[in-house]
Coordinates of C-alpha atoms in Angstrom, one line a residue:
Chain A
M257 CA 0.4 0.3 0.5
K258 CA 1.3 3.1 -1.1
A259 CA 1.8 5.9 2.2
V260 CA -0.8 8.8 2.0
G261 CA 0.9 11.8 1.3
T262 CA 3.2 10.6 -1.2
K263 CA 3.2 12.8 -4.2
A264 CA 3.0 15.6 -2.2
V265 CA 6.3 14.8 -0.5
E266 CA 7.4 14.3 -4.1
M267 CA 6.7 17.7 -4.8
M268 CA 8.2 18.9 -1.9
T269 CA 11.7 17.0 -3.2
E270 CA 11.1 18.0 -6.8
V271 CA 10.8 22.0 -5.4
T272 CA 13.2 22.3 -3.0
G273 CA 16.2 22.2 -5.2
E274 CA 14.7 25.9 -6.8
P275 CA 15.8 29.2 -5.3
R276 CA 12.0 29.6 -4.1
V277 CA 12.9 33.8 -4.1
P278 CA 16.7 35.0 -4.6
L279 CA 18.4 37.2 -2.3
G280 CA 19.5 40.9 -3.9
E281 CA 16.4 40.6 -6.4
R282 CA 14.2 42.3 -7.7
V283 CA 11.2 39.8 -7.8
L284 CA 7.2 40.8 -8.4
M285 CA 5.5 39.3 -5.9
K286 CA 1.3 40.0 -4.2
G287 CA 2.1 41.9 -1.0
N288 CA 0.6 38.3 1.5
E289 CA 3.2 36.4 -0.5
A290 CA 6.0 39.1 0.3
L291 CA 5.0 39.1 3.9
A292 CA 4.6 34.8 3.8
E293 CA 7.9 34.5 2.2
A294 CA 9.9 37.1 4.5
A295 CA 8.2 35.4 7.1
L296 CA 10.4 31.9 6.7
K297 CA 13.7 33.8 5.5
A298 CA 13.3 35.7 8.9
G299 CA 13.3 32.3 10.4
C300 CA 9.8 31.8 11.2
R301 CA 9.2 27.8 11.2
A302 CA 5.7 27.7 12.5
Y303 CA 2.8 28.4 10.6
F304 CA -1.1 28.6 11.9
G305 CA -3.9 29.8 10.2
Y306 CA -7.8 29.6 9.2
P307 CA -8.3 31.1 5.2
I308 CA -10.3 33.7 5.0
T309 CA -10.0 36.7 2.0
P310 CA -8.0 39.0 1.5
A311 CA -5.3 37.0 3.4
S312 CA -5.6 33.5 2.0
E313 CA -2.9 34.4 0.5
I314 CA 0.1 33.8 3.2
T315 CA -1.9 30.4 4.3
S316 CA -1.9 29.0 1.4
Y317 CA 2.1 30.0 0.7
M318 CA 3.0 28.7 4.2
A319 CA 0.9 24.6 2.8
R320 CA 3.2 24.6 0.0
W321 CA 7.0 25.4 1.1
M322 CA 6.5 25.6 5.5
Q323 CA 7.4 22.3 5.2
V324 CA 10.1 22.9 3.0
E325 CA 12.2 24.6 5.1
G326 CA 11.5 22.3 8.0
G327 CA 8.6 23.5 9.5
T328 CA 5.4 23.0 10.9
F329 CA 2.0 24.3 8.8
V330 CA -1.0 23.9 10.5
Q331 CA -4.6 24.9 8.6
A332 CA -6.6 25.0 12.5
E333 CA -10.3 23.9 12.4
S334 CA -11.2 28.2 13.5
E335 CA -8.8 31.4 14.0
V336 CA -9.5 30.3 17.9
A337 CA -7.0 26.9 17.5
A338 CA -5.2 28.8 14.7
I339 CA -4.0 31.7 17.2
N340 CA -3.5 29.3 20.5
M341 CA -1.3 26.7 18.4
V342 CA 0.9 30.1 17.8
F343 CA 0.9 30.0 21.8
G344 CA 2.2 26.8 21.6
A345 CA 4.8 26.5 19.6
A346 CA 6.2 30.1 20.7
G347 CA 6.8 28.4 23.9
T348 CA 9.0 26.9 22.9
G349 CA 10.9 29.6 21.3
T350 CA 10.1 29.2 17.9
R351 CA 9.1 31.7 15.2
A352 CA 5.4 31.5 15.4
M353 CA 2.6 32.7 13.7
T354 CA 0.0 33.2 12.3
A355 CA -2.8 35.7 10.4
S356 CA -5.8 36.4 9.8
S357 CA -8.8 39.1 8.5
S358 CA -10.9 40.9 10.6
P359 CA -13.5 39.0 11.7
G360 CA -11.2 35.5 12.2
I361 CA -8.8 38.4 14.3
S362 CA -11.7 38.8 17.2
L363 CA -11.5 35.7 17.4
M364 CA -7.9 35.6 18.1
S365 CA -8.0 38.3 21.0
E366 CA -8.3 36.2 23.7
G367 CA -5.3 34.2 22.5
V368 CA -3.8 37.3 21.7
S369 CA -4.4 38.6 25.9
F370 CA -2.7 34.9 27.3
L371 CA 0.0 35.4 24.7
A372 CA 0.2 38.6 26.0
A373 CA 0.0 37.8 29.1
A374 CA 2.4 35.1 29.3
E375 CA 5.2 37.5 27.6
V376 CA 5.3 35.1 24.7
P377 CA 6.8 36.5 21.7
C378 CA 5.4 35.6 17.6
L379 CA 4.4 37.4 14.8
I380 CA -0.5 38.1 14.2
V381 CA -1.3 39.9 11.3
N382 CA -4.0 41.9 10.5
V383 CA -5.3 42.1 6.8
M384 CA -7.9 44.0 7.3
R385 CA -11.4 44.1 5.1
V386 CA -14.0 46.2 5.5
G387 CA -16.1 45.7 9.4
P388 CA -18.6 45.7 11.1
G389 CA -19.6 42.4 11.6
L390 CA -19.8 39.9 8.4
G391 CA -18.4 43.4 6.5
G392 CA -17.0 42.5 3.5
I393 CA -13.4 41.9 1.4
Q394 CA -13.1 44.7 0.7
P395 CA -10.0 47.0 1.7
S396 CA -10.2 48.7 5.4
Q397 CA -8.5 49.9 8.0
S398 CA -11.5 50.0 10.1
D399 CA -9.9 47.7 12.9
Y400 CA -7.9 50.2 14.6
F401 CA -9.3 51.1 17.3
Q402 CA -8.8 46.6 18.0
A403 CA -5.1 46.5 17.1
T404 CA -4.2 50.0 19.5
R405 CA -6.4 49.5 22.6
G406 CA -8.6 45.9 22.6
L407 CA -7.4 43.1 21.4
G408 CA -7.9 41.6 24.2
H409 CA -8.8 42.0 28.0
G410 CA -6.3 43.8 30.2
D411 CA -3.8 45.6 30.8
F412 CA -2.5 44.4 27.7
R413 CA -0.5 46.6 25.0
V414 CA 0.9 44.8 20.9
I415 CA 3.3 46.6 19.4
V416 CA 1.8 47.3 15.7
L417 CA 3.1 47.6 12.5
V418 CA 1.9 49.7 9.9
P419 CA 3.7 48.9 6.4
A420 CA 3.0 51.4 3.0
N421 CA 4.6 49.7 1.1
L422 CA 5.0 45.8 0.1
Q423 CA 9.3 45.9 0.6
E424 CA 8.7 47.4 4.1
M425 CA 5.7 45.6 4.5
V426 CA 9.1 42.8 4.0
D427 CA 11.5 44.5 6.2
L428 CA 9.0 45.2 8.7
T429 CA 8.2 41.2 9.6
F430 CA 12.0 40.5 9.9
E431 CA 11.5 43.0 12.0
A432 CA 8.9 42.2 13.4
F433 CA 9.8 39.1 15.1
S434 CA 13.1 40.7 16.7
L435 CA 10.9 43.4 18.2
A436 CA 9.2 40.7 20.0
E437 CA 11.9 38.6 21.4
K438 CA 13.6 41.2 23.1
Y439 CA 10.0 42.7 24.6
R440 CA 9.1 39.0 25.0
T441 CA 4.9 40.0 23.2
P442 CA 3.3 39.9 20.5
V443 CA 3.8 41.5 17.2
L444 CA 1.0 43.0 15.3
M445 CA 1.4 43.9 11.4
L446 CA -1.0 46.1 10.3
A447 CA -2.2 45.7 7.2
D448 CA -5.2 46.3 4.7
G449 CA -6.8 44.4 1.4
V450 CA -5.1 46.5 -0.3
L451 CA -1.5 45.7 0.5
G452 CA -2.3 41.6 0.8
Q453 CA -3.8 41.7 -2.4
M454 CA -1.0 43.4 -4.3
M455 CA 1.2 43.1 -7.1
E456 CA 5.1 45.1 -6.5
P457 CA 8.4 45.1 -6.9
V458 CA 10.7 43.3 -3.7
T459 CA 13.7 43.0 -2.8
F460 CA 14.8 40.3 -0.1
T461 CA 18.4 40.8 1.1
R462 CA 19.0 38.4 4.2
V463 CA 17.9 35.5 5.7
I464 CA 18.6 34.3 9.0
D465 CA 18.6 30.5 10.5
P466 CA 17.1 29.4 13.1
A467 CA 19.5 27.9 14.4
S468 CA 21.8 29.9 14.5
M469 CA 19.1 31.8 17.2
P470 CA 20.2 30.9 20.7
E471 CA 17.2 29.7 23.2
P472 CA 15.7 31.7 24.6
E473 CA 16.5 31.8 28.4
W474 CA 12.4 30.9 29.1
A475 CA 11.7 29.1 26.7
T476 CA 9.8 25.4 27.8
T477 CA 12.3 22.8 25.5
G478 CA 12.7 20.3 28.2
A479 CA 13.4 20.9 31.5
S480 CA 15.9 17.3 31.8
G481 CA 19.0 18.9 33.8
R482 CA 18.0 22.2 34.5
P483 CA 15.3 23.7 36.5
K484 CA 11.6 23.6 35.1
R485 CA 10.5 27.5 33.3
V486 CA 6.5 27.9 33.2
V487 CA 4.8 29.9 30.2
K488 CA 1.5 30.7 32.4
S489 CA -1.1 33.5 32.8
L490 CA -2.5 32.8 34.9
Y491 CA -1.3 33.6 38.7
L492 CA -4.2 33.3 41.2
D493 CA -1.7 35.8 44.5
T494 CA -3.2 38.8 44.0
G495 CA -0.4 40.3 45.2
E496 CA 1.6 37.9 43.1
L497 CA -0.6 39.2 39.5
E498 CA -0.6 42.7 40.3
E499 CA 3.2 42.7 40.2
H500 CA 2.4 40.6 37.1
N501 CA 0.8 43.3 35.8
V502 CA 3.7 46.1 36.6
A503 CA 5.9 44.8 35.6
L504 CA 4.4 44.5 32.0
Q505 CA 3.3 48.1 32.0
Q506 CA 7.0 49.0 33.0
K507 CA 7.8 47.2 29.7
Y508 CA 5.3 49.3 27.7
R509 CA 6.9 52.6 28.9
R510 CA 9.8 50.8 26.9
I511 CA 8.5 50.2 24.2
E512 CA 6.5 53.3 23.8
Q513 CA 10.1 55.2 25.1
A514 CA 12.5 53.4 22.1
E515 CA 10.6 51.8 19.5
V516 CA 8.1 54.2 18.0
R517 CA 8.6 55.0 13.8
W518 CA 7.1 57.1 11.4
N519 CA 8.9 59.0 8.1
T520 CA 7.4 62.9 7.2
Y521 CA 7.1 64.4 3.4
D522 CA 7.8 67.2 1.9
L523 CA 7.6 69.3 5.4
D524 CA 9.2 72.1 3.9
G525 CA 7.0 75.8 3.9
A526 CA 4.3 73.3 5.0
R527 CA 0.5 75.0 7.0
I528 CA -1.5 71.5 6.1
L529 CA -0.8 68.6 7.3
L530 CA -1.6 65.4 6.7
V531 CA -1.6 62.7 9.0
A532 CA -1.9 58.8 7.3
Y533 CA -0.9 55.8 7.5
G534 CA -0.9 52.6 5.2
T535 CA -2.7 52.3 2.0
S536 CA -4.3 55.5 3.3
A537 CA -0.9 57.3 3.5
R538 CA -0.5 56.6 -0.5
V539 CA -3.3 58.3 -1.0
A540 CA -2.9 61.1 1.1
H541 CA 0.8 61.1 -0.9
H542 CA -0.5 61.1 -4.1
A543 CA -2.7 63.9 -3.4
M544 CA 0.2 66.2 -1.4
E545 CA 1.2 66.1 -5.3
L546 CA -1.1 67.1 -6.3
A547 CA -2.4 69.6 -4.4
E548 CA 2.3 71.1 -4.8
E549 CA 0.8 70.6 -8.1
R550 CA -1.8 74.2 -7.2
D551 CA 0.7 75.1 -4.7
M552 CA -1.4 74.5 -1.7
P553 CA 1.4 73.8 1.1
V554 CA 0.9 70.5 2.5
G555 CA 3.6 67.8 4.0
L556 CA 2.8 64.5 4.7
F557 CA 3.5 63.1 8.7
R558 CA 2.9 58.6 8.0
P559 CA 3.0 56.7 11.4
I560 CA 5.3 53.0 11.2
T561 CA 3.9 52.3 14.1
V562 CA 0.7 52.8 16.0
Y563 CA 1.6 51.7 18.6
P564 CA 3.5 53.2 19.9
Y565 CA 2.2 55.9 18.6
P566 CA 4.9 59.2 17.5
Y567 CA 2.6 61.2 19.3
D568 CA 5.6 63.4 20.8
A569 CA 6.7 63.8 17.3
L570 CA 3.6 64.5 15.0
R571 CA 3.4 67.5 18.1
E572 CA 6.7 68.5 17.5
V573 CA 6.7 68.7 13.3
V574 CA 3.1 70.5 14.4
E575 CA 5.5 73.3 16.6
E576 CA 8.1 73.6 15.0
R577 CA 6.5 73.8 11.3
G578 CA 4.0 75.9 12.5
I579 CA 1.1 73.4 10.8
E580 CA -1.5 75.0 11.2
H581 CA -4.5 72.4 10.4
I582 CA -4.3 69.0 10.3
L583 CA -5.9 66.5 7.7
V584 CA -6.7 62.8 8.8
V585 CA -7.3 60.2 6.4
E586 CA -8.2 56.8 6.8
L587 CA -10.3 54.4 4.6
S588 CA -12.4 54.1 8.7
A589 CA -14.8 56.4 9.8
G590 CA -11.4 57.7 11.8
Q591 CA -10.4 55.9 14.3
M592 CA -7.0 57.6 14.0
V593 CA -8.1 60.8 14.6
E594 CA -8.4 59.9 18.4
D595 CA -4.4 59.6 18.9
V596 CA -3.0 62.5 16.6
R597 CA -6.1 64.7 18.5
L598 CA -4.1 63.5 21.8
A599 CA -0.5 64.6 19.7
V600 CA -1.5 67.9 19.1
E601 CA -3.1 68.3 22.7
G602 CA -5.4 71.6 20.7
R603 CA -2.9 73.1 18.6
C604 CA -4.4 72.9 16.1
P605 CA -7.7 72.0 14.4
V606 CA -8.1 68.1 13.3
S607 CA -10.1 67.5 10.3
F608 CA -10.7 64.2 8.6
F609 CA -11.0 62.1 5.0
G610 CA -12.2 58.7 4.9
R611 CA -14.4 56.6 3.6
S612 CA -16.1 53.4 4.7
G613 CA -17.1 50.4 3.4
G614 CA -14.4 49.0 1.8
T615 CA -14.3 52.2 -0.9
I616 CA -10.9 53.3 -1.7
P617 CA -11.2 57.9 -1.7
A618 CA -8.8 58.4 -5.0
P619 CA -6.2 60.7 -4.5
L620 CA -8.4 63.5 -6.5
E621 CA -11.1 63.5 -3.3
V622 CA -8.7 64.2 -1.2
L623 CA -6.9 66.9 -2.9
D624 CA -10.3 68.4 -2.9
A625 CA -11.0 67.6 0.9
I626 CA -7.7 69.3 0.9
R627 CA -8.8 72.4 -1.1
N628 CA -11.3 72.5 1.6
V629 CA -8.6 72.9 4.2
A630 CA -6.5 75.3 2.7
E631 CA -9.2 77.6 1.9
G632 CA -10.1 77.7 4.9
L633 CA -6.7 78.7 6.3
P634 CA -6.0 83.0 6.7
T635 CA -4.4 84.1 3.8
A636 CA -2.6 86.3 5.8
R637 CA 0.5 84.0 4.6
A638 CA 0.9 83.8 0.7
A639 CA -1.3 79.9 0.0
S640 CA 2.3 79.3 -1.7
K641 CA 4.8 77.0 0.3
K642 CA 7.4 79.7 -1.7
G643 CA 6.1 81.6 1.1
G644 CA 7.7 79.7 4.0
A645 CA 7.3 78.8 7.2
S646 CA 6.4 82.2 10.1
Chain B
M197 CA 8.8 62.5 -7.0
L198 CA 5.6 60.1 -8.7
G199 CA 7.4 60.8 -12.0
R200 CA 6.0 59.7 -15.1
R201 CA 3.2 57.4 -15.0
L202 CA 1.2 55.2 -16.8
E203 CA -2.6 54.2 -15.3
I204 CA -4.1 51.2 -16.8
I205 CA -7.1 49.8 -16.3
I206 CA -7.9 46.0 -17.8
A207 CA -11.4 44.8 -17.5
G208 CA -13.6 42.0 -18.9
F209 CA -14.7 38.5 -17.3
G210 CA -13.0 36.1 -14.8
G211 CA -11.3 33.5 -16.6
Q212 CA -11.0 36.0 -19.8
G213 CA -7.4 35.6 -18.9
V214 CA -7.5 40.4 -17.6
M215 CA -4.7 40.0 -13.9
V216 CA -2.7 38.4 -16.7
M217 CA -2.6 41.2 -19.1
G218 CA -2.3 43.3 -16.4
Q219 CA 0.6 41.1 -14.8
L220 CA 2.5 40.7 -18.4
L221 CA 3.4 44.7 -18.0
A222 CA 4.2 44.8 -14.4
Y223 CA 6.1 42.5 -15.2
A224 CA 8.2 43.7 -18.1
A225 CA 7.7 47.2 -16.7
M226 CA 9.9 46.2 -13.7
D227 CA 12.3 44.5 -15.7
A228 CA 13.2 47.8 -17.4
G229 CA 13.7 49.2 -14.2
L230 CA 10.3 51.7 -14.2
Q231 CA 8.4 51.8 -10.8
V232 CA 4.7 49.2 -11.1
T233 CA 1.9 48.9 -9.3
W234 CA -0.6 45.6 -9.8
M235 CA -4.3 46.0 -7.6
P236 CA -6.5 43.5 -8.6
S237 CA -10.3 43.2 -7.8
Y238 CA -10.6 40.9 -5.9
G239 CA -14.0 39.0 -4.9
P240 CA -16.4 35.9 -4.5
E241 CA -14.1 34.5 -7.6
Q242 CA -16.4 32.9 -9.8
R243 CA -15.6 32.5 -13.4
G244 CA -18.0 34.3 -15.9
G245 CA -18.3 36.9 -12.8
T246 CA -16.5 40.9 -14.0
A247 CA -13.1 41.1 -13.1
N248 CA -10.7 43.9 -13.3
C249 CA -7.0 44.8 -12.6
T250 CA -5.3 48.3 -12.1
V251 CA -1.6 48.6 -13.7
V252 CA 0.2 51.8 -12.5
I253 CA 3.8 52.1 -14.2
S254 CA 6.2 54.7 -13.3
T255 CA 9.7 56.5 -14.0
G256 CA 9.3 57.4 -10.1
D257 CA 7.6 55.7 -6.6
I258 CA 4.1 55.3 -7.1
A259 CA 2.5 56.9 -4.0
S260 CA -1.3 55.1 -5.0
P261 CA -1.8 52.1 -7.0
I262 CA -5.6 53.2 -6.8
V263 CA -7.0 55.1 -9.9
A264 CA -11.0 56.5 -10.7
R265 CA -9.5 58.7 -14.8
P266 CA -6.8 55.8 -16.5
H267 CA -5.0 57.0 -19.3
V268 CA -5.3 53.0 -20.9
A269 CA -8.7 51.4 -20.3
V270 CA -9.0 47.7 -22.1
A271 CA -12.7 46.5 -21.8
M272 CA -12.6 42.7 -22.8
N273 CA -16.5 42.1 -22.7
T274 CA -19.4 44.9 -22.4
P275 CA -19.8 45.7 -19.1
S276 CA -16.4 46.5 -18.5
F277 CA -16.8 48.8 -21.4
E278 CA -19.8 50.4 -19.6
K279 CA -17.6 50.9 -16.4
F280 CA -14.8 52.2 -17.6
E281 CA -15.3 54.3 -21.9
P282 CA -16.1 56.9 -19.5
R283 CA -14.3 57.2 -17.1
V284 CA -11.0 57.3 -19.5
V285 CA -9.2 60.8 -19.2
P286 CA -9.7 63.1 -22.4
H287 CA -6.0 62.2 -24.5
G288 CA -6.0 58.7 -23.4
V289 CA -6.5 55.6 -25.1
L290 CA -9.5 53.3 -25.1
L291 CA -9.3 49.6 -26.4
V292 CA -12.1 47.7 -26.9
N293 CA -13.1 44.4 -27.4
S294 CA -15.3 44.5 -30.9
T295 CA -15.7 40.5 -31.2
L296 CA -18.1 40.3 -27.6
V297 CA -18.4 44.0 -27.0
P298 CA -20.7 45.7 -29.9
E299 CA -20.8 49.4 -28.2
R300 CA -19.9 52.4 -30.1
S301 CA -17.4 55.2 -27.7
H302 CA -18.3 58.5 -28.9
R303 CA -16.6 60.1 -26.7
T304 CA -14.7 62.4 -29.4
D305 CA -11.7 63.6 -26.5
I306 CA -9.9 60.2 -26.5
D307 CA -9.0 57.4 -29.1
V308 CA -10.9 54.4 -29.3
F309 CA -9.2 51.2 -30.5
Y310 CA -11.5 48.5 -31.9
V311 CA -9.7 45.5 -31.4
P312 CA -11.8 41.9 -32.6
A313 CA -9.1 40.5 -29.8
V314 CA -10.6 36.7 -29.5
E315 CA -11.8 36.4 -33.8
V316 CA -7.8 37.0 -33.9
A317 CA -7.2 34.3 -31.4
A318 CA -9.3 31.4 -32.5
K319 CA -8.4 31.9 -36.1
L320 CA -4.6 31.6 -34.4
G321 CA -5.6 28.5 -32.9
T322 CA -7.1 29.6 -29.1
E323 CA -9.7 31.9 -28.3
K324 CA -8.1 31.6 -25.1
M325 CA -5.4 33.7 -26.7
A326 CA -7.2 36.7 -26.9
N327 CA -6.2 38.2 -24.5
V328 CA -2.2 38.2 -25.1
V329 CA -3.2 39.5 -29.3
M330 CA -5.3 42.0 -26.8
V331 CA -1.5 43.3 -25.1
G332 CA -0.2 43.8 -28.1
A333 CA -2.5 46.0 -29.3
M334 CA -2.4 47.9 -26.4
A335 CA 1.4 47.8 -26.9
A336 CA 1.4 49.2 -30.4
A337 CA -2.1 51.8 -28.8
T338 CA -0.1 53.2 -26.5
G339 CA 3.7 53.1 -26.4
A340 CA 3.5 51.8 -22.9
L341 CA 6.2 48.8 -23.2
P342 CA 8.0 47.2 -26.3
L343 CA 6.6 44.6 -28.2
N344 CA 9.3 42.0 -27.3
A345 CA 10.1 42.7 -23.2
L346 CA 6.3 42.2 -23.1
Q347 CA 6.4 38.7 -25.4
K348 CA 10.0 37.6 -23.3
E349 CA 7.0 38.1 -20.1
L350 CA 5.0 34.8 -21.3
M351 CA 7.3 32.7 -20.1
H352 CA 5.9 33.2 -16.5
F353 CA 2.8 31.8 -17.0
F354 CA 3.7 29.2 -18.9
E355 CA 6.4 27.1 -17.0
G356 CA 7.2 22.7 -17.4
P357 CA 4.6 21.2 -19.3
K358 CA 3.7 24.5 -20.7
E359 CA 6.2 25.9 -22.3
K360 CA 5.2 24.7 -25.4
L361 CA 2.9 27.6 -25.4
V362 CA 5.1 30.8 -24.8
E363 CA 5.2 30.4 -29.2
P364 CA 1.5 30.7 -29.7
N365 CA 1.4 33.2 -27.9
R366 CA 4.2 35.4 -28.9
R367 CA 2.4 34.7 -32.4
A368 CA -0.1 36.1 -31.1
M369 CA 1.1 38.5 -29.0
R370 CA 3.0 40.1 -31.9
H371 CA -0.6 39.6 -34.3
G372 CA -2.7 42.3 -31.7
F373 CA 0.4 44.1 -32.9
G374 CA 0.5 44.0 -36.1
L375 CA -3.7 45.4 -35.8
I376 CA -2.8 48.7 -34.8
P377 CA -2.6 50.5 -38.0
R378 CA 1.2 51.8 -38.4
E379 CA -0.1 55.6 -38.4
D380 CA -1.9 55.3 -35.0
R381 CA 1.5 52.9 -33.3
H382 CA 1.9 55.5 -29.8
G383 CA 6.2 55.8 -29.9
P384 CA 7.0 54.5 -26.5
Y385 CA 5.6 55.7 -23.5
F386 CA 8.5 55.6 -20.9
V387 CA 12.0 57.1 -23.3
V388 CA 10.2 60.2 -25.2
A389 CA 8.5 62.9 -23.8
S390 CA 6.5 64.3 -26.6
A391 CA 3.1 66.3 -26.8
G392 CA 0.4 64.6 -27.2
D393 CA 1.2 61.9 -24.4
L394 CA -2.2 60.1 -22.8
G395 CA -3.2 63.1 -20.6
A396 CA 0.2 62.6 -18.0

């Protein structure tokens, strides 16, 4: 009798010899596949997932290639199972991840809380689709509150990375695993349907061999010959639990000090500042260039982490550049507006332009919103960037 | 800076190969050293349902991969014609698969090419090559990328036992290119900046 799965093994053997994605070359890849490839090259050796549009290609790519890399792939029976499998695998110190889209991430939230409490590093990817509820499968950024505030019960945060193009998504995937291990925390890659589904050239520059990584001193790898290690989130003693919570909060303060990332564009002479992340930052960037061609004084501030949020950096840009008005652009009803307001503390008005329900605004729509803001600016300063900052 | 851009929307029925048409452009643009994004419409996939993809090619960084009004639209079926014909920017180009689309554009501010892509492909052996015929016609009508650069990328879609299909598809693309009269062909879009360009 032929062994079950022989054909699959043959296929794997056949493909093992191929340089799947060579280093140092520009390759055209779909966002989800580029992310999965980046995770494999970053030494991820355990993937657990349940397919959902628009994130499914991550799971299918891992199904094809994870075992070739000598890792473990399981298509879980549900998202709840997937995140708990991540808990188990990552608890051994293996680089582990899962990926889903909005409703699936909601299902995972209990497990994420457990991972954060037990201080287990992992990567979680949310390729956001439109909600609420089952909503639809079109791109969206409406899980911002969930990602930055409520990814589970209890007093915890996860680092949230928000790439705006596929190369950045690839680079941040490597970074995500490093950050997760440095702080022993889950890290969330918050992408959206555009980034997941689009193709763009990317270049991979390195491969991390998991065998070269030292075993973490907390990982449960078998206690033979050494004292046992415990990875847990249950503390029945209230004193001990408060100590644990205080320690977690101290960790979050360290993350807020050290790991804030952002980028700025065309701030010279800007009076209006666009604030946007991910796909909406790309649309906003295009709109900014159109506005500049029409002599409107516009710049762009793009968070790359939304937890920790670049509060200080944004406030400094507003103060140092004399920004008179902020326009937040999002594929949501304006969830990030709250963080922008916390950052600027009333120093200038904050307006919002966004589309929801899966509609992506064209740059010209954002340009109209910029024009409305520009028309409301006092005319004392020349309506041109050349007028310079005061 | 965003640089010189060409924004293309290709639309048709699922199964007509519209995603591949866009990917041929994307691969060729990447190999030419240009920046490129390819963005599919995606949905509950169904053969016969409508599908489209947006390709943006640029000499500089591409900010938005989303396009409301393309420089070039390709309509492989009637619903796509109805949806995208009005959206092409003035001085832009519309290519219509005239074997399946009986409609005619009344716009006078764009160049419209009626390409009997399915009919030509059938004569060359199989209707399945209609998409490749249309890519050839688009290369001629827009100058987006050179014909030979696009032909070279066919290898990505016919690997292993399907490799023998590369040559017939190369021929089909050349036939498509030849369907556009010499005087209507556009010079290389990304090399020569000439007057009357595609609304860039």
